[in-house]
Coordinates of N, CA and C in Angstrom, one line a residue:
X1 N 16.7 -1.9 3.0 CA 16.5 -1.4 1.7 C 15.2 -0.7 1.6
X2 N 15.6 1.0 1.2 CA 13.8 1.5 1.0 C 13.8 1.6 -0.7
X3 N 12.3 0.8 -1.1 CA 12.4 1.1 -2.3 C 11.0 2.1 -2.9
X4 N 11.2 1.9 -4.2 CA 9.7 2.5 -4.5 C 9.5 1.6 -5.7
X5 N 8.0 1.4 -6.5 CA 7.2 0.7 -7.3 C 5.9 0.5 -7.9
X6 N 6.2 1.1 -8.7 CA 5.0 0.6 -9.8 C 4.0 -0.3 -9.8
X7 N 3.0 -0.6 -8.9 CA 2.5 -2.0 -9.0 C 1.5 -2.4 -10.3
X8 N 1.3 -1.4 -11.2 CA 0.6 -1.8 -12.2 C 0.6 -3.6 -12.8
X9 N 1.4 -3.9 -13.2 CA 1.9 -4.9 -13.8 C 2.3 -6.1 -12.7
X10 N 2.4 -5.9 -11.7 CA 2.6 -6.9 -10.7 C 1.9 -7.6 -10.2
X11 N 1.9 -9.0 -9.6 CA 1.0 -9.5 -8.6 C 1.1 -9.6 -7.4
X12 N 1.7 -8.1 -6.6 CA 1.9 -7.9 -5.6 C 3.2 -7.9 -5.5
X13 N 3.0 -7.7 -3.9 CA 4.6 -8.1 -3.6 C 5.4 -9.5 -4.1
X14 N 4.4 -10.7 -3.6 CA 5.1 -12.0 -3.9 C 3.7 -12.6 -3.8
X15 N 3.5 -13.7 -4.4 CA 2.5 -14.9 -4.0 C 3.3 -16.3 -3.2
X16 N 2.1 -16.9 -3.0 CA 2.8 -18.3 -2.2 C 3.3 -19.2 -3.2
X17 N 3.2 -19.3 -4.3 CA 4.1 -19.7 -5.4 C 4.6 -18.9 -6.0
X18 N 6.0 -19.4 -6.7 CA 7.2 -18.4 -7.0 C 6.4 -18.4 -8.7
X19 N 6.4 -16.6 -8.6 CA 5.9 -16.3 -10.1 C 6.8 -15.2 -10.3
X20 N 7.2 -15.0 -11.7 CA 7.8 -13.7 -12.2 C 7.1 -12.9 -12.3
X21 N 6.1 -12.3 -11.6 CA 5.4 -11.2 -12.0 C 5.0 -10.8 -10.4
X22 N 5.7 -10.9 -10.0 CA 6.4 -10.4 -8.4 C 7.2 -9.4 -8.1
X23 N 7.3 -8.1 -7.5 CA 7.9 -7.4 -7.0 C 9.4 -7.8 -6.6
X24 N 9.0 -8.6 -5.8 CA 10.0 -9.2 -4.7 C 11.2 -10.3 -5.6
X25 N 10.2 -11.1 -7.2 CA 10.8 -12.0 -7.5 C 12.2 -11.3 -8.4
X26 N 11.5 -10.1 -9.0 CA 12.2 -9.0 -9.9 C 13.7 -8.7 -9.0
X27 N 13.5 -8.7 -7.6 CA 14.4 -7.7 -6.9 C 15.0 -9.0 -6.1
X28 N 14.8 -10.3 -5.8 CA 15.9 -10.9 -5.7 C 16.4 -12.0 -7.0
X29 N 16.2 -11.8 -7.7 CA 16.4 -12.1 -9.5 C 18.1 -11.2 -9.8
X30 N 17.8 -9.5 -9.0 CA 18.8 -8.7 -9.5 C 19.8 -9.0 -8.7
X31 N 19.3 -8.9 -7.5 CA 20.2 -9.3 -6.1 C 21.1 -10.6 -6.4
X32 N 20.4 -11.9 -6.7 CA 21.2 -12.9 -6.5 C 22.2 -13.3 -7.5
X33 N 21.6 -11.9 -8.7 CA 23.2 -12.1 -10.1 C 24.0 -11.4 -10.0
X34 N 23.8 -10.1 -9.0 CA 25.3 -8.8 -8.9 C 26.0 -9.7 -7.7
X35 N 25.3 -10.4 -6.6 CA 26.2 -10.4 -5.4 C 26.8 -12.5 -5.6
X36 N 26.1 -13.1 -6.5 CA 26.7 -14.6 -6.8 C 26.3 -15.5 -5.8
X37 N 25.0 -14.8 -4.9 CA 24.4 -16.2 -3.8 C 22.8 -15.5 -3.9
X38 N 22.2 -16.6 -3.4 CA 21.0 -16.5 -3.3 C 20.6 -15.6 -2.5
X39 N 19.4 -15.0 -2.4 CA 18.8 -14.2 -1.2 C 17.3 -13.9 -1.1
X40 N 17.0 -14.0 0.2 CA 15.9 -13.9 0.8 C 15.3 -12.4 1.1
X41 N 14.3 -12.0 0.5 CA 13.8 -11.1 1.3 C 12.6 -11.0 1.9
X42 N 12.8 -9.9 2.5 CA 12.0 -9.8 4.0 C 11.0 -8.7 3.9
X43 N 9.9 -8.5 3.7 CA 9.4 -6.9 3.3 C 8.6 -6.6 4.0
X44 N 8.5 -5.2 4.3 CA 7.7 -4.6 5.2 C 6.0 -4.9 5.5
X45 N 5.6 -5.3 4.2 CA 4.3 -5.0 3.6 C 4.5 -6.4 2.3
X46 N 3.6 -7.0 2.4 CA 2.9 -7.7 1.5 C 2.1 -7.2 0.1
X47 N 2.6 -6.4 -0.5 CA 1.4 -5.3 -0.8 C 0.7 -6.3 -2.1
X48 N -0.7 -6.0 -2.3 CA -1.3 -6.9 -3.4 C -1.3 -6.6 -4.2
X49 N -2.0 -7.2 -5.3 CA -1.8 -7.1 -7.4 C -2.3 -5.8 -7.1
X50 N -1.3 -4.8 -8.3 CA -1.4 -3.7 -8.5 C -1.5 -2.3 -7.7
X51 N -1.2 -2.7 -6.4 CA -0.9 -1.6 -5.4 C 0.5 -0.9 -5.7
X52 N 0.8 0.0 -5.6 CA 2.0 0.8 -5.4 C 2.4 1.2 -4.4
X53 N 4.2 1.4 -4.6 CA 4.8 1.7 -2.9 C 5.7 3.2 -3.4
X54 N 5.6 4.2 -2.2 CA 6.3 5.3 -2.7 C 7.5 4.7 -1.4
X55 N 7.0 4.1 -0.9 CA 8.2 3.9 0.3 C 8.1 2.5 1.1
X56 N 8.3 1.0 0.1 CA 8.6 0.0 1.4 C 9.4 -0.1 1.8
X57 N 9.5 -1.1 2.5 CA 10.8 -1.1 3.1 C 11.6 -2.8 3.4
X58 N 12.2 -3.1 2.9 CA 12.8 -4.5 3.1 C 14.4 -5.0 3.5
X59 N 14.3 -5.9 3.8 CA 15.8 -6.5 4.6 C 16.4 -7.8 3.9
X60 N 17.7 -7.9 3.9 CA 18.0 -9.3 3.3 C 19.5 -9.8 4.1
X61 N 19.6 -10.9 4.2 CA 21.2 -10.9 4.7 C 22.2 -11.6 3.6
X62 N 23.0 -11.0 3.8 CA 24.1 -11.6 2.4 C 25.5 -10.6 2.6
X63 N 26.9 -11.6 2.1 CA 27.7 -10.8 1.8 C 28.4 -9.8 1.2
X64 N 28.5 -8.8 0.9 CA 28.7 -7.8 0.1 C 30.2 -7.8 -0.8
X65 N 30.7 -7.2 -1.5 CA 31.7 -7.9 -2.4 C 32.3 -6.4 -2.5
X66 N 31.1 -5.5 -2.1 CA 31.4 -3.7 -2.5 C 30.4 -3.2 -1.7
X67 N 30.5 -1.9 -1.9 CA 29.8 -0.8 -1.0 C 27.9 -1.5 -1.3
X68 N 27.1 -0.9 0.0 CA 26.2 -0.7 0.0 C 25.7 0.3 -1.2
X69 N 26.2 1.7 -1.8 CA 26.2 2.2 -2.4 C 26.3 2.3 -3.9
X70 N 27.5 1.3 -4.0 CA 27.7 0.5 -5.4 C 26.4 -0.1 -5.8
X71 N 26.4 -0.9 -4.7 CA 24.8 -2.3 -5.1 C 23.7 -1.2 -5.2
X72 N 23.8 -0.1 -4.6 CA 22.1 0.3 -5.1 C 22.3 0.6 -6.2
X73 N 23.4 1.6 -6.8 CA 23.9 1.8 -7.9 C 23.6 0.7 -9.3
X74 N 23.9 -0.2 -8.8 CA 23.9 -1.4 -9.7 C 22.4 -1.8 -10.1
X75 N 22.3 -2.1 -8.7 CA 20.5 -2.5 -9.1 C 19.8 -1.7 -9.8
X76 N 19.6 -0.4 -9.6 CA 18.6 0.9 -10.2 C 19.2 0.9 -11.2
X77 N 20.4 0.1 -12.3 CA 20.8 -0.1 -13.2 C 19.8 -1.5 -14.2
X78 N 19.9 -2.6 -13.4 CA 19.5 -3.7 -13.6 C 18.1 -3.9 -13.6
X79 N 17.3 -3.3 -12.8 CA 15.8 -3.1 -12.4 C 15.1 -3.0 -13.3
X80 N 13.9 -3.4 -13.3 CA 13.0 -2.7 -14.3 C 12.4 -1.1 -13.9
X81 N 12.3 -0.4 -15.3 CA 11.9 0.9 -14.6 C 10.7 1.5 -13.5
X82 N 10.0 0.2 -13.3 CA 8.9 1.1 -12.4 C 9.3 -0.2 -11.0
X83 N 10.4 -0.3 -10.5 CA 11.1 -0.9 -9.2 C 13.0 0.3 -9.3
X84 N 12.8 1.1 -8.2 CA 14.0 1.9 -8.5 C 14.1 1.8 -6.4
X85 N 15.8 1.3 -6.5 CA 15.9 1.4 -5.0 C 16.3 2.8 -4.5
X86 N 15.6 3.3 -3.2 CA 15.5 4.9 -2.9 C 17.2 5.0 -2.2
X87 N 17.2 3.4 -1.5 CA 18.3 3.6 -0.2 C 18.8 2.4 -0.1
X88 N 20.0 1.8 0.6 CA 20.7 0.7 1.1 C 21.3 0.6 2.4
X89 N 21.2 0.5 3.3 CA 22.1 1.3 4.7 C 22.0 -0.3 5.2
X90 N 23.4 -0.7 5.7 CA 23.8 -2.0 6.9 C 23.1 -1.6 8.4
X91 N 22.4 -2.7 8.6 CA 21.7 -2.9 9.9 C 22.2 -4.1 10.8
X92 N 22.0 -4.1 11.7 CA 22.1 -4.8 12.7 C 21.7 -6.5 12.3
X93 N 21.8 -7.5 12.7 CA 21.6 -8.7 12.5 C 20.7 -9.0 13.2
X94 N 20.0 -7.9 14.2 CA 18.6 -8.5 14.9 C 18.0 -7.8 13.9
X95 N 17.7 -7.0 12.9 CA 16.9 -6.5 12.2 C 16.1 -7.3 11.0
X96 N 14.8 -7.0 11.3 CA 14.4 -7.9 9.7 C 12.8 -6.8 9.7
X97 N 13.0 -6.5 8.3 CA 11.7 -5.4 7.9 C 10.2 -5.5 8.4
X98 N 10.4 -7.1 8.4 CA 9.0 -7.6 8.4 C 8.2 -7.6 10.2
X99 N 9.3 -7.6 11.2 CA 9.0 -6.8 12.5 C 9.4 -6.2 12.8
X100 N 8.9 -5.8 14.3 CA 9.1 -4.6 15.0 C 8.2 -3.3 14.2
X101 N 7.0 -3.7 13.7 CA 6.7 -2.5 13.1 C 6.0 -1.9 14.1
X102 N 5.3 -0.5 14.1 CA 4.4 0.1 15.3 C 3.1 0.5 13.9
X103 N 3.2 0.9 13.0 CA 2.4 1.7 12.0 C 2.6 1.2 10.8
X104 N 1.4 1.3 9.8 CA 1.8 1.4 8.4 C 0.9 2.6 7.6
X105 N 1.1 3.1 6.9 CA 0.3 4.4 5.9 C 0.3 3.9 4.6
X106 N -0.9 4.0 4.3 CA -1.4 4.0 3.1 C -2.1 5.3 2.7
X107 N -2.1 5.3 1.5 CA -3.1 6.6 0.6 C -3.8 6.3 -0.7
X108 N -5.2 6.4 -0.6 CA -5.6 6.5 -1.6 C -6.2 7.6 -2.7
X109 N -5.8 7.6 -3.6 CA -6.3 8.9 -4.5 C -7.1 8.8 -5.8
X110 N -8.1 9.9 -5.3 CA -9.2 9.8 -6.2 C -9.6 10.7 -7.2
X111 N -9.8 10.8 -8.5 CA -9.6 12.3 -9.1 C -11.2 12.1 -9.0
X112 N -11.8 13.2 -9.0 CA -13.1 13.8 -8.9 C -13.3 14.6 -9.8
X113 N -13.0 14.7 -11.1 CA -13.2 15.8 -12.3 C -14.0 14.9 -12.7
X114 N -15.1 15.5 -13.9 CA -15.9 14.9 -14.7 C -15.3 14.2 -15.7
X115 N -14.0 14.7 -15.9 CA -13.3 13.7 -16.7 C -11.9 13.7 -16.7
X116 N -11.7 12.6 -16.5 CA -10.2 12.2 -15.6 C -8.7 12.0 -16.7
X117 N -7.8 12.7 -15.7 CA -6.6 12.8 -16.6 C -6.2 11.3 -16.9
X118 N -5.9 11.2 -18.2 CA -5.3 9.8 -18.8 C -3.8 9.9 -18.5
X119 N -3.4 11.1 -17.8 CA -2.0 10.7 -17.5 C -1.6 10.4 -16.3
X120 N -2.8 10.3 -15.5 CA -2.5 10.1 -13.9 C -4.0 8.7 -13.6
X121 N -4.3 8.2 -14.7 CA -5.0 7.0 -14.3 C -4.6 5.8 -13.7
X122 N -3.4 5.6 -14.1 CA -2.8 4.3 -13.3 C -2.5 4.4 -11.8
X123 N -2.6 5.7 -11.4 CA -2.5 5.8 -10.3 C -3.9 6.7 -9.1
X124 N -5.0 6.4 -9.8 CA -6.0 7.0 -8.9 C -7.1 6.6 -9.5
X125 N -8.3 6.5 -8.7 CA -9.3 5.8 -9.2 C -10.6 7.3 -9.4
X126 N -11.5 6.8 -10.1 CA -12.4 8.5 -10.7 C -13.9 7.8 -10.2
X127 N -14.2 9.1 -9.5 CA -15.3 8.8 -8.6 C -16.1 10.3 -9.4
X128 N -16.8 10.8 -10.1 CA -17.8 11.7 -10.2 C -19.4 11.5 -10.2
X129 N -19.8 12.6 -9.6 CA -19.8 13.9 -9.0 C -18.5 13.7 -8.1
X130 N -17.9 14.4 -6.8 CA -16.9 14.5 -6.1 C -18.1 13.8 -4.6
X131 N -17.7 12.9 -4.1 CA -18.4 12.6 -2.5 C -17.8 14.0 -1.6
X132 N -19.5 14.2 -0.7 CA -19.9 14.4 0.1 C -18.4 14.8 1.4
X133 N -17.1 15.6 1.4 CA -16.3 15.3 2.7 C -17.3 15.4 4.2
X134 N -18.4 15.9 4.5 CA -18.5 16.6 5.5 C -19.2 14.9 5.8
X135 N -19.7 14.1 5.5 CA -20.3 13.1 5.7 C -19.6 11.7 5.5
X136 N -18.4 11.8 5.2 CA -17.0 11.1 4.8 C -16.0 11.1 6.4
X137 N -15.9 12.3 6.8 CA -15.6 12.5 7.9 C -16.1 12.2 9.2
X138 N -18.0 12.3 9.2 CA -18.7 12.0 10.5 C -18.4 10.7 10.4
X139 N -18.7 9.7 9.3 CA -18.5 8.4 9.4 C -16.7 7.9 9.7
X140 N -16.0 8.4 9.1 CA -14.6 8.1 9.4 C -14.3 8.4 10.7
X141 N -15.1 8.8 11.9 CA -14.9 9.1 13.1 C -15.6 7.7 14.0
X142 N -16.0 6.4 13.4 CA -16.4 5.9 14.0 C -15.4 4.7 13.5
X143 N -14.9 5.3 12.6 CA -13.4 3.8 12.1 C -12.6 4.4 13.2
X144 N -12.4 4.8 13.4 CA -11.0 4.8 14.6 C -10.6 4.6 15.7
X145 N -9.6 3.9 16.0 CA -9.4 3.1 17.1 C -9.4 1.5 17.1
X146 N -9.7 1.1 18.0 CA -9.7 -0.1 18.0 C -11.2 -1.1 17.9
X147 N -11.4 -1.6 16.6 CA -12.3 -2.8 16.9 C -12.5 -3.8 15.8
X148 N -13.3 -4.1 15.9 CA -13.6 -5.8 14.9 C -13.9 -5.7 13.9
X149 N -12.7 -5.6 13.0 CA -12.8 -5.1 11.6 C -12.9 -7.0 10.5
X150 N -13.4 -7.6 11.2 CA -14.0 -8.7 10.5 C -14.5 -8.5 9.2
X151 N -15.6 -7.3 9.2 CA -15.8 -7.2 7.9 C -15.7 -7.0 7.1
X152 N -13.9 -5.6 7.3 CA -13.5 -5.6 6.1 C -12.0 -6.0 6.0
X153 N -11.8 -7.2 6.7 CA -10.7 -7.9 6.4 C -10.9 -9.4 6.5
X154 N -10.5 -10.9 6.5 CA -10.6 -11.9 7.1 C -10.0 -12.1 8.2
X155 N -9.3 -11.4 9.3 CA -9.2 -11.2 9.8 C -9.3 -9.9 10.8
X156 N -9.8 -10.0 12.3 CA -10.2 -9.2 12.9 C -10.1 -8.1 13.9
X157 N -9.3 -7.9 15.1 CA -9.5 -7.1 15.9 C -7.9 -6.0 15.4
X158 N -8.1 -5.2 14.9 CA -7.1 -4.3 14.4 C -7.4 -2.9 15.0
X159 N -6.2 -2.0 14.7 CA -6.4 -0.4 15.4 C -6.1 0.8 14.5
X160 N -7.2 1.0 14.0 CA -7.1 2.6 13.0 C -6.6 3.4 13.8
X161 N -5.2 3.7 13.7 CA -4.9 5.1 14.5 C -5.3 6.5 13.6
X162 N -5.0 6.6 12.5 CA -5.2 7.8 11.9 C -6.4 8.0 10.2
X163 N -7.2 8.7 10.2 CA -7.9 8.6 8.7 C -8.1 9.9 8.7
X164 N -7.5 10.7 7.3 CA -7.5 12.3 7.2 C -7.5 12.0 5.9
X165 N -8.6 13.3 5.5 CA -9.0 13.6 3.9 C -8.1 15.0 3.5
X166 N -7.3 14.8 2.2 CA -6.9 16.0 1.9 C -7.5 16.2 0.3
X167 N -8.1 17.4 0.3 CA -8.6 17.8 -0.8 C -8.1 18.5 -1.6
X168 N -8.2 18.6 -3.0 CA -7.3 19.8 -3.5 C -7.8 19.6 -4.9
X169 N -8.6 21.2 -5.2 CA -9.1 21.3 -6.5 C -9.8 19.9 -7.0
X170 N -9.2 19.4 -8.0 CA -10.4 18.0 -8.4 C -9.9 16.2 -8.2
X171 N -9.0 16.7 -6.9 CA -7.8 15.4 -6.4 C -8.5 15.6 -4.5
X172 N -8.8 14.0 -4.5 CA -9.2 13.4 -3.0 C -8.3 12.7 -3.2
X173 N -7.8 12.6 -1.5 CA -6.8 11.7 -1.0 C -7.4 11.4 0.3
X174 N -7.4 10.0 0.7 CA -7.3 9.3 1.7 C -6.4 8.3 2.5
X175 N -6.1 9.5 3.9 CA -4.5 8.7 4.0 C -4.9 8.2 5.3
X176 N -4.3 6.6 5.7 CA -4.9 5.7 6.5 C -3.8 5.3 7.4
X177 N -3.4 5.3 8.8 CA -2.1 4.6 9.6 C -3.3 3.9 10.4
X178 N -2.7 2.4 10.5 CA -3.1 1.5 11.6 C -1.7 0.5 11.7
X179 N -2.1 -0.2 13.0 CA -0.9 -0.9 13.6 C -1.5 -2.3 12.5
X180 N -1.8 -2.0 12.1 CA -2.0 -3.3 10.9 C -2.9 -3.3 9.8
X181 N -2.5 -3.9 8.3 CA -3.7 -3.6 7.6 C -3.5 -4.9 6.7
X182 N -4.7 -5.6 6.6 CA -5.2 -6.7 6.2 C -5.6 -7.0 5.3
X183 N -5.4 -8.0 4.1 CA -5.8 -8.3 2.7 C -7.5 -7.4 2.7
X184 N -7.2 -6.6 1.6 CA -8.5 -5.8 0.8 C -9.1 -4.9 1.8
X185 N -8.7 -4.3 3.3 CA -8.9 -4.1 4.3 C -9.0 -2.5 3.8
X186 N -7.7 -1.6 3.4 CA -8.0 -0.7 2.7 C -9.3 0.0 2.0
X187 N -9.0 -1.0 0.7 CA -9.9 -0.9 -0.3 C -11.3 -0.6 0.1
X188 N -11.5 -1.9 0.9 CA -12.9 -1.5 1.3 C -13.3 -0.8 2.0
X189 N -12.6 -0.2 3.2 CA -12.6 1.5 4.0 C -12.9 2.4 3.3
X190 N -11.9 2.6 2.2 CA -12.1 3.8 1.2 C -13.6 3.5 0.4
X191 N -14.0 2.4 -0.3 CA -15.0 2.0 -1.0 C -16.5 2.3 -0.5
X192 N -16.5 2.2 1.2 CA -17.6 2.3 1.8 C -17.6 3.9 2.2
X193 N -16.7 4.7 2.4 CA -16.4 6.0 2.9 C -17.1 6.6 1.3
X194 N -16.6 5.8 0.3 CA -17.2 6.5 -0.8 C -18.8 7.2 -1.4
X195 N -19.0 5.7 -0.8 CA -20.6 5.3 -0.9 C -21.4 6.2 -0.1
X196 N -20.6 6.3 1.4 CA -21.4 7.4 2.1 C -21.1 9.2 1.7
X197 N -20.2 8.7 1.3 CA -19.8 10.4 0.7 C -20.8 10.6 -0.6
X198 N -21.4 9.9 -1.6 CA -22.2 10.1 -2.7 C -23.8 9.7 -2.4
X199 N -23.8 9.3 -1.0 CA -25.1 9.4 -0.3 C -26.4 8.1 -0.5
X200 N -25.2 7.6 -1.1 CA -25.9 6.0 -0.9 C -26.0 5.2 0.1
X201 N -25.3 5.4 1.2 CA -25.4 5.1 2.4 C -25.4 6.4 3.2
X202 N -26.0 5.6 4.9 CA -25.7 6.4 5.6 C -24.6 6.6 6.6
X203 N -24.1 7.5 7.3 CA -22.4 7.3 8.2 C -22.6 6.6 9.4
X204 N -23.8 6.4 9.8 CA -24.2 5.5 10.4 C -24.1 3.8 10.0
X205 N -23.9 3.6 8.6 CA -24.0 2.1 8.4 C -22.4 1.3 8.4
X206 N -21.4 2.6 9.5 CA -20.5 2.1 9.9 C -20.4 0.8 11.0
X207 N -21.6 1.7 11.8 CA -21.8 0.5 13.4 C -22.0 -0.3 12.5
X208 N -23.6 -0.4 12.3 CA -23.9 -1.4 11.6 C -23.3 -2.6 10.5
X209 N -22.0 -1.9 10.0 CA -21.0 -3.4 9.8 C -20.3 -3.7 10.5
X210 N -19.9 -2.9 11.4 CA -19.1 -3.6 12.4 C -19.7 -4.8 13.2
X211 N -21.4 -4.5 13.4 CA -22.4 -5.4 14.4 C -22.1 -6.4 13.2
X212 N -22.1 -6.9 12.3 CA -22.1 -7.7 11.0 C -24.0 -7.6 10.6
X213 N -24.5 -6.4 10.8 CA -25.5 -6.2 10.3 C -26.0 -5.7 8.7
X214 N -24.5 -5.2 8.3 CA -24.3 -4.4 6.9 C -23.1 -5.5 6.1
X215 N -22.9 -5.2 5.2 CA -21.5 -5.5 4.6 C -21.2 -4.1 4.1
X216 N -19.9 -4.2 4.0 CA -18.8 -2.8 3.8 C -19.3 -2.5 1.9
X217 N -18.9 -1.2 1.3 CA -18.9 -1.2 0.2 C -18.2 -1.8 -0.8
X218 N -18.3 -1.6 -1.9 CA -17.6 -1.9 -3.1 C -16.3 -1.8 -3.1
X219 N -15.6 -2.9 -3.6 CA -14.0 -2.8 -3.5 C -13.7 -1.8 -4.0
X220 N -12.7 -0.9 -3.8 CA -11.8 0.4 -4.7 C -10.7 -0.2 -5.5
X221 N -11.0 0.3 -6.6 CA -9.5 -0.3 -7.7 C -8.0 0.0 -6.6
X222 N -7.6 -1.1 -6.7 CA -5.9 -1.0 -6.5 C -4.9 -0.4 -6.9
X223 N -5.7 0.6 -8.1 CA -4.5 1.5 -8.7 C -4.5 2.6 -8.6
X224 N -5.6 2.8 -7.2 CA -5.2 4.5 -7.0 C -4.6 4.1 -5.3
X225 N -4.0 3.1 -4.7 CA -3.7 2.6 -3.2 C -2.4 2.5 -3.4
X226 N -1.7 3.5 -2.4 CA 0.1 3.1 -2.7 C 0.6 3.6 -0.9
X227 N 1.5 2.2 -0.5 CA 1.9 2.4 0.4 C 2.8 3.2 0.6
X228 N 2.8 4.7 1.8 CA 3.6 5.6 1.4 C 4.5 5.3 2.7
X229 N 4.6 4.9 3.7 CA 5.4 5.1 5.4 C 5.2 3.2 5.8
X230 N 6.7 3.5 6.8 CA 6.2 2.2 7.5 C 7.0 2.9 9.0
X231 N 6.5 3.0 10.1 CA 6.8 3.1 11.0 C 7.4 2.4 12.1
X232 N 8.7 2.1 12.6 CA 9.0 1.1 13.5 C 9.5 1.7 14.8

């Protein structure tokens, strides 16, 4: 199942206690009243309070009663408006969302106008003046690849395959693929890229958190970070 989501109002995908203000709790809540059994799911991405998905991806096994087509039908009926399923397609019984991944993409977007549209706040965070790209970039050249990203995750040795800035009039975007991405791990990439982009730091005080000589910048709100690809 690929879906899409609103994370404003959520507390992620799921927590380790069952709460209704879960992604996942909403969507097997719908699941287990159209098909008459329980169901488990499986999701690509963990995503946290208030992130958004233009594209997860999740798995569940269960019997079907009608088409794969009917049930999406049904659900994007039953759903709350900001959880709408994109797709439903039968897979294999070795399949489950949550492996075999190679990549994941994230993006984050930033409006850079002096004063930011109230119609696109919930989904982008406002950074003015606009940061520095050319000094956003020297430093984003030293995130890439593989190394000990301890400091901006709790956990450590991960692989930035890809970090590209696309700009456009008074809209920054920062789109991110690594073979893995780790609670607040994002956030704080983009947060510290910021800092050096508005010249509070230097692109150099990349090593230096990597050495655990620095700490990374300021978290970035969760409501401009939305998972867009999962790669397997």
């Amino acid at each position: 199942m690929t879906l899409q989501y609103d994370g404003t109002r959520y507390l992620g995908w799921t927590k380790n206690e069952k709460s209704v203000k879960t992604v996942s709790y909403k969507l097997e809540q719908v699941l287990t009243r159209l098909l008459g059994q329980p169901v488990t799911l499986h999701a690509a991405v963990r995503t946290e309070p208030c992130v958004h998905a233009s594209c997860q991806v999740c798995s569940f096994e269960a019997d079907l009663p009608f088409s794969p087509e009917v049930l999406k039908k049904q659900m994007n009926q039953y759903l709350p408006m900001d959880i709408k399923v994109l797709s439903l397609l039968p897979v294999s019984g070795r399949f489950r969302a949550d492996l075999g991944i190679r990549a994941y993409t994230y993006e984050y977007n930033v409006c850079t106008a002096s004063v930011y549209d109230v119609f696109h706040s919930r989904y982008q965070a406002h950074f003015f003046p606009a940061p520095d790209l050319a000094l956003m970039k020297q430093a984003a050249s030293c995130l890439i690849g593989k190394h000990d990203f301890q400091s901006f995750s709790p956990v450590r040795k991960k692989e930035l395959l890809y970090l590209d800035f696309i700009q456009n009039k008074e809209q920054l975007s920062f789109r991110l693929t690594a073979n893995a991405f780790l609670p607040s791990m994002p956030q704080l990439i983009v947060g510290t890229l910021l800092e050096i982009g508005q010249g509070k730091r230097s692109p150099d005080c990349i090593l230096s958190i990597f050495e655990g000589n620095e700490t990374p910048g300021n978290f970035c709100p969760s409501d401009g970070l939305f998972l867009t690809e999962i790669q397997y």
